[in-house]
Coordinates of N, CA and C in Angstrom, one line a residue:
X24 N -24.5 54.1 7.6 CA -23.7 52.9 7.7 C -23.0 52.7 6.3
X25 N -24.3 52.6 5.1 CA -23.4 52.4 3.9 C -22.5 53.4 3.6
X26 N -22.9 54.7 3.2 CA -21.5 55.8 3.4 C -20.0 55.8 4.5
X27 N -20.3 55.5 5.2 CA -19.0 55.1 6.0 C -18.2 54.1 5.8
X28 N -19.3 53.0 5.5 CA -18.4 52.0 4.7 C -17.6 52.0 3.9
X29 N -18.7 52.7 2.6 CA -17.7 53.2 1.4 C -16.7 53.9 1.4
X30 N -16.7 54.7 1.9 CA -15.6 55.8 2.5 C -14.4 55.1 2.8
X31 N -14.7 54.4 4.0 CA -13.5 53.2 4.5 C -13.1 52.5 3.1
X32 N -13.5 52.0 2.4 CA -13.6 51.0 1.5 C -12.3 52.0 0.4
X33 N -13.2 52.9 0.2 CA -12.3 54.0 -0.7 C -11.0 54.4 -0.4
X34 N -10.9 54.7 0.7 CA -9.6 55.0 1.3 C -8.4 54.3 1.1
X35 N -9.0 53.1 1.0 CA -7.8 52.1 0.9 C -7.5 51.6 -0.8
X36 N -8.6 52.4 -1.7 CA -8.1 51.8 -2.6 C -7.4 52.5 -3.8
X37 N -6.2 52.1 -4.1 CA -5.7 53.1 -5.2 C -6.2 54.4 -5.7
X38 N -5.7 55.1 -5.7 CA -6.3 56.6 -6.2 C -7.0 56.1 -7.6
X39 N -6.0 55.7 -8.4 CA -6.4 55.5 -9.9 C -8.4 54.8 -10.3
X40 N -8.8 53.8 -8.8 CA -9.8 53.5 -8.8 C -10.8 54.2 -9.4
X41 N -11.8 54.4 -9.9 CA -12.9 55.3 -10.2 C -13.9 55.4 -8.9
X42 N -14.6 56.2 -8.7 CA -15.5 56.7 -7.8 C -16.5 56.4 -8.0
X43 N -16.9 55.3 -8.6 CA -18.7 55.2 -9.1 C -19.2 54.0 -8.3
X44 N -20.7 53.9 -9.1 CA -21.5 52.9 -8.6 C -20.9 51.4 -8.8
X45 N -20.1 51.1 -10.0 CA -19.6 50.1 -10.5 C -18.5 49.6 -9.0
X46 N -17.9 50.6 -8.6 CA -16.9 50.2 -7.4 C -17.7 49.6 -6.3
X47 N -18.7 50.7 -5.9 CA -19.6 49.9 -4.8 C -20.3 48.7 -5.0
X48 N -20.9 48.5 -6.0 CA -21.5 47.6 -6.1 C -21.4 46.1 -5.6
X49 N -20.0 46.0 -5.6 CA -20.0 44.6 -5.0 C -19.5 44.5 -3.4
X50 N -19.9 45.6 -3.0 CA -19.9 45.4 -1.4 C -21.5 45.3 -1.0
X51 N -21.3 44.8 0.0 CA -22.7 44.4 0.5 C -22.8 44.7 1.8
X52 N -23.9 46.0 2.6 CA -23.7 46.2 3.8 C -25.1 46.4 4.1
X53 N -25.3 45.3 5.7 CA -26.3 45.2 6.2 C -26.4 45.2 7.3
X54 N -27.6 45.6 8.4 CA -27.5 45.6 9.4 C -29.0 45.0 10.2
X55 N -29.1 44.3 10.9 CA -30.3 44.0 11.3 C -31.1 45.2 12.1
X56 N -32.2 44.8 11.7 CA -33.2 46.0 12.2 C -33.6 46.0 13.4
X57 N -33.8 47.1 14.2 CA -33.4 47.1 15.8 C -32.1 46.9 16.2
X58 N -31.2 46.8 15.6 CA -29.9 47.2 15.9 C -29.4 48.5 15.9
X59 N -27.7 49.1 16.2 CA -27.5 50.6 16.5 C -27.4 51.0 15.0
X60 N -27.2 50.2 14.4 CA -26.8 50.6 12.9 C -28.4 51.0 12.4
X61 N -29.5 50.1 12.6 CA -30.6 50.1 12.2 C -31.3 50.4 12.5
X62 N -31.4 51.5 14.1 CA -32.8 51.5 15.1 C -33.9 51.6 14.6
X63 N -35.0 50.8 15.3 CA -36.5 50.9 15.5 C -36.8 52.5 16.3
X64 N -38.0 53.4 15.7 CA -38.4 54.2 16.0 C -38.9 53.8 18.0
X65 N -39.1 54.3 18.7 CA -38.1 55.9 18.8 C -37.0 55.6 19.3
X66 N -35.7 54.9 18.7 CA -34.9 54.7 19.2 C -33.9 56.3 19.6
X67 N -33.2 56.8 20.5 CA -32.7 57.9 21.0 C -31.2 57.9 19.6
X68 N -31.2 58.9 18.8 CA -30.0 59.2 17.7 C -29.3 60.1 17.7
X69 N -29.7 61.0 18.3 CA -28.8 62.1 18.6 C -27.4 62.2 18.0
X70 N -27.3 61.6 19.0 CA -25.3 61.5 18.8 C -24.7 60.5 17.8
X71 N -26.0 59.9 16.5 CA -25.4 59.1 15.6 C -24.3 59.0 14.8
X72 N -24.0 60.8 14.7 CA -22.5 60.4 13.5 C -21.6 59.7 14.4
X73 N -21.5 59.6 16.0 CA -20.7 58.8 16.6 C -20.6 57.4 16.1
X74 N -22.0 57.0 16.0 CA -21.8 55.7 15.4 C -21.3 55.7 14.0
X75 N -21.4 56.5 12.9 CA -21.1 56.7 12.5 C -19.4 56.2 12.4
X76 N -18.8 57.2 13.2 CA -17.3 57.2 13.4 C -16.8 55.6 13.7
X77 N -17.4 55.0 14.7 CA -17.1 53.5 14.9 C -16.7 52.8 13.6
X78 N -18.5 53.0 12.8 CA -18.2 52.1 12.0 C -17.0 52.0 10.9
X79 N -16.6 53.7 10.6 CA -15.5 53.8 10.2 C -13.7 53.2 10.9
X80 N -13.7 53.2 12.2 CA -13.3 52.5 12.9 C -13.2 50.8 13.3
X81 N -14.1 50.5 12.5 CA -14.5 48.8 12.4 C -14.1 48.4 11.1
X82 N -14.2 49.4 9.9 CA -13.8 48.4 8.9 C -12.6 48.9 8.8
X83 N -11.5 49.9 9.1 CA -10.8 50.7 9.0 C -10.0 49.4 9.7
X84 N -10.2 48.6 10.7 CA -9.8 47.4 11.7 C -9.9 46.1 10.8
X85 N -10.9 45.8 10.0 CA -11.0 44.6 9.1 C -9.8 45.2 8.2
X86 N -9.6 46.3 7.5 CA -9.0 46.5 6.5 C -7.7 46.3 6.7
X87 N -7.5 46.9 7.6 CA -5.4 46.3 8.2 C -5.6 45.2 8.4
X88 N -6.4 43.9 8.4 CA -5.8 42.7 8.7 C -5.2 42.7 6.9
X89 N -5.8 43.3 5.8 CA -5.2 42.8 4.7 C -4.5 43.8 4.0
X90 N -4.4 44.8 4.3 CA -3.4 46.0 3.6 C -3.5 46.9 4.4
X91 N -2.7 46.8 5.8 CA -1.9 47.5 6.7 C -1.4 48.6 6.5
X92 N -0.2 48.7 5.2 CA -0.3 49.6 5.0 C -0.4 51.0 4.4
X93 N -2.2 50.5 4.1 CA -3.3 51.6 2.9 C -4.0 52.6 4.1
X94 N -4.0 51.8 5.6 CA -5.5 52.4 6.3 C -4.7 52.7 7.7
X95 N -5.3 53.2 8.4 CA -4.8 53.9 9.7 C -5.4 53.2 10.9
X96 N -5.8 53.4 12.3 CA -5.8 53.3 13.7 C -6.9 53.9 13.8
X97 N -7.8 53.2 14.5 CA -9.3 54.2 15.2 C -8.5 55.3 15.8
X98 N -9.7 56.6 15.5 CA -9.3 57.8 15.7 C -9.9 58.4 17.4
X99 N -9.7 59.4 17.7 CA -10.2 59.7 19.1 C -11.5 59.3 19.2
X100 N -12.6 58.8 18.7 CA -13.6 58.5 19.3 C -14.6 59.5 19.0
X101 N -14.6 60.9 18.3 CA -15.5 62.3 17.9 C -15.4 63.3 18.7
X102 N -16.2 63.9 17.9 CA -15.5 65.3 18.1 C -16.4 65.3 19.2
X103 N -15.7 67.0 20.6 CA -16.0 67.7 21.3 C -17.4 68.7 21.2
X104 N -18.2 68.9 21.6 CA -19.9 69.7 21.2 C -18.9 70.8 22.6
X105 N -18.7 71.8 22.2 CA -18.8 73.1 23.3 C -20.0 73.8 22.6
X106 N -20.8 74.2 23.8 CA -21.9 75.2 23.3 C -22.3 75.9 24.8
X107 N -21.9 76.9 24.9 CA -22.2 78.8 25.7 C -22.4 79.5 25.3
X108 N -23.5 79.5 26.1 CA -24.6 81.0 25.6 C -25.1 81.9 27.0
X109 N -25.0 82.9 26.8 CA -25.3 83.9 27.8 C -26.0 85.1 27.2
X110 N -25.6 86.2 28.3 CA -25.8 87.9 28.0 C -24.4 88.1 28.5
X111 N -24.4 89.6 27.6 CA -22.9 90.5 27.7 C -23.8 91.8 28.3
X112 N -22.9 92.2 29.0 CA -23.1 93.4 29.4 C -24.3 93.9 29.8
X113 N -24.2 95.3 30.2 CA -25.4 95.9 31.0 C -27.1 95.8 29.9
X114 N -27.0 95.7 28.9 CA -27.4 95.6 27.8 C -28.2 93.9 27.5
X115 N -27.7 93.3 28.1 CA -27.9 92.0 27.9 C -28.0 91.1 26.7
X116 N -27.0 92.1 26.4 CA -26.8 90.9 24.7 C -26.8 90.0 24.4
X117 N -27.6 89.0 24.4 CA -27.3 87.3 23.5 C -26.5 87.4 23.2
X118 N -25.5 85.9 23.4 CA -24.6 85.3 22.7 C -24.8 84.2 22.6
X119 N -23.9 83.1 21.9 CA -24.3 81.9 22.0 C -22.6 81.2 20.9
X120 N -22.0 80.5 21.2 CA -21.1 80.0 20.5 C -21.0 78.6 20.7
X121 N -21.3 77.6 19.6 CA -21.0 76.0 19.2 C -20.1 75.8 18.2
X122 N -19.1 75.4 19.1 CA -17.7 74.8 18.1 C -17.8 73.2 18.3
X123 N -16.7 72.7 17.5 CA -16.9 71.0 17.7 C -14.9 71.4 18.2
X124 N -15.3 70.6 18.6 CA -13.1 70.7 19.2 C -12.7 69.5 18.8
X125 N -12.2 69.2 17.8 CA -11.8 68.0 16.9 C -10.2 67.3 17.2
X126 N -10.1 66.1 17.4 CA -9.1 65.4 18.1 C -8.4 65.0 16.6
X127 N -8.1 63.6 16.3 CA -7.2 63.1 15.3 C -7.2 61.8 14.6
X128 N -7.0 61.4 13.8 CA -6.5 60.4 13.2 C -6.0 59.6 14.0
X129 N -6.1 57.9 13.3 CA -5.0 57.0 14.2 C -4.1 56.7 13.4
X130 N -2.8 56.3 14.0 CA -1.5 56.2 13.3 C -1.9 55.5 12.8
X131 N -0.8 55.5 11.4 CA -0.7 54.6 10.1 C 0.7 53.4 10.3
X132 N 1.2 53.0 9.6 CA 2.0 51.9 9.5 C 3.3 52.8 9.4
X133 N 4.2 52.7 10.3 CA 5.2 54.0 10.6 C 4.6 55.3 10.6
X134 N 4.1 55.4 10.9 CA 3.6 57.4 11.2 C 2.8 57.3 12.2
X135 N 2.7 58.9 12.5 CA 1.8 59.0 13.7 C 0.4 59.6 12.9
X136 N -0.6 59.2 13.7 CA -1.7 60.1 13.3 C -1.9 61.6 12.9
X137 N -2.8 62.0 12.2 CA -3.2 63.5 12.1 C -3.7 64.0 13.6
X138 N -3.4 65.2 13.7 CA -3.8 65.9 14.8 C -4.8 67.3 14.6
X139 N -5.7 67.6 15.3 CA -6.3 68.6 14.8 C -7.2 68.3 13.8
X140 N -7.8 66.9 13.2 CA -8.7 67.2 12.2 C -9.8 66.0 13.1
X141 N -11.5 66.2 12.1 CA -12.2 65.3 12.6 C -12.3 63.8 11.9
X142 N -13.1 63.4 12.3 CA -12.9 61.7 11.9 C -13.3 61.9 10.1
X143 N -12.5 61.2 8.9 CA -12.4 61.0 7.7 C -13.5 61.3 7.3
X144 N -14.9 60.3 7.8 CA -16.0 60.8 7.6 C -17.3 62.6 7.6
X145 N -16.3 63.3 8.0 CA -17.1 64.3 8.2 C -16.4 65.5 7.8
X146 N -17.1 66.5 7.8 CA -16.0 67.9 6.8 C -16.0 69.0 8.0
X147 N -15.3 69.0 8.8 CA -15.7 70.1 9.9 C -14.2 70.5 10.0
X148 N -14.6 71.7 10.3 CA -12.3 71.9 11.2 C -13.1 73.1 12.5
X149 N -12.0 72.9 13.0 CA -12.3 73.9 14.7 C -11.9 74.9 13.9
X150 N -12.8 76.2 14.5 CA -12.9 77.5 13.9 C -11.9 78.2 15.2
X151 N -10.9 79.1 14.1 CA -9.3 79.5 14.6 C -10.2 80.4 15.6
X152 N -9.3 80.5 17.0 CA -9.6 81.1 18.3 C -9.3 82.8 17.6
X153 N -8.8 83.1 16.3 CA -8.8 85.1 16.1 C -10.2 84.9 15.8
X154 N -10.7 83.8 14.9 CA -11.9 84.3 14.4 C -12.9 84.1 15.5
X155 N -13.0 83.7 16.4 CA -14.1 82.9 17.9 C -13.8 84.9 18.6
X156 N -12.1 85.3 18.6 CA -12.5 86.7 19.6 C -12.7 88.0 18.8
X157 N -13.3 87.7 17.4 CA -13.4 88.8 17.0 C -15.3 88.8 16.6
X158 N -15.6 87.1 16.6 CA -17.2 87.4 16.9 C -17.3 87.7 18.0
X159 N -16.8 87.3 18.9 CA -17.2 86.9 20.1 C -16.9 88.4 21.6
X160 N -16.1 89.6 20.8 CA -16.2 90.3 21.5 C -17.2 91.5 21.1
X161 N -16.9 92.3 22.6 CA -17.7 93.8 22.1 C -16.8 94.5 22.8
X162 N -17.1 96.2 21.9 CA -16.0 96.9 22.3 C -16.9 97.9 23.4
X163 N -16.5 98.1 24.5 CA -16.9 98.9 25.8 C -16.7 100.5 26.1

């Protein structure tokens, strides 16, 4: 929650800003405990950088009420989990391939969103379909 925050927080602020503790410091982020930001054990997390993505999505929404236009539009919501696995051939070769299939950005103040990338928060890109058929084949 606090990294997303800051993230958001960053985004919007002049490049020239410095990147340190001195910047964060006077943001204050909390969340009550047993909440989704906070779960109590065993709460189910799996799918947390989702939440994750919200909350980038929530301040990214407080932030255009005051500089519109520094910050962008909630993004698709996260990324796609494909994951297939089988056997190949007479041989029964394991395979197994997990991509994330990444949607886009939300528009900015005149522009349209990015396309093709994952939510700001996270470093991932979909792996190019030459490179998916050159692991992913065998020759016969």
């Amino acid at each position: 929650m606090k990294s997303s925050t800051y993230l958001t927080i960053r985004c919007a602020l002049d490049h020239d800003v410095p990147n340190n503790a001195g910047v964060y410091r006077c943001i204050s982020v909390s969340a009550p405990e047993g909440s989704i930001l906070n779960p109590r054990m065993p709460a189910p997390v799996a799918a947390r950088a989702l939440t994750g993505y919200r909350v980038v999505d929530t301040v990214m929404g407080a932030l255009a009420q005051i500089v519109p236009h520094k910050v962008m539009a909630a993004g698709e919501g996260g990324n796609t989990v494909v994951a297939i696995g089988g056997y190949h051939g007479e041989n029964r070769e394991p395979f197994i391939l997990v991509d994330m299939i990444n949607g886009a950005w939300g528009g900015r103040l005149g522009q349209d969103g990015v396309e093709g990338v994952t939510n700001p928060s996270q470093n991932m890109s979909n792996l190019p379909v030459e490179t998916l058929e050159v692991a992913l084949s065998h020759s016969r």
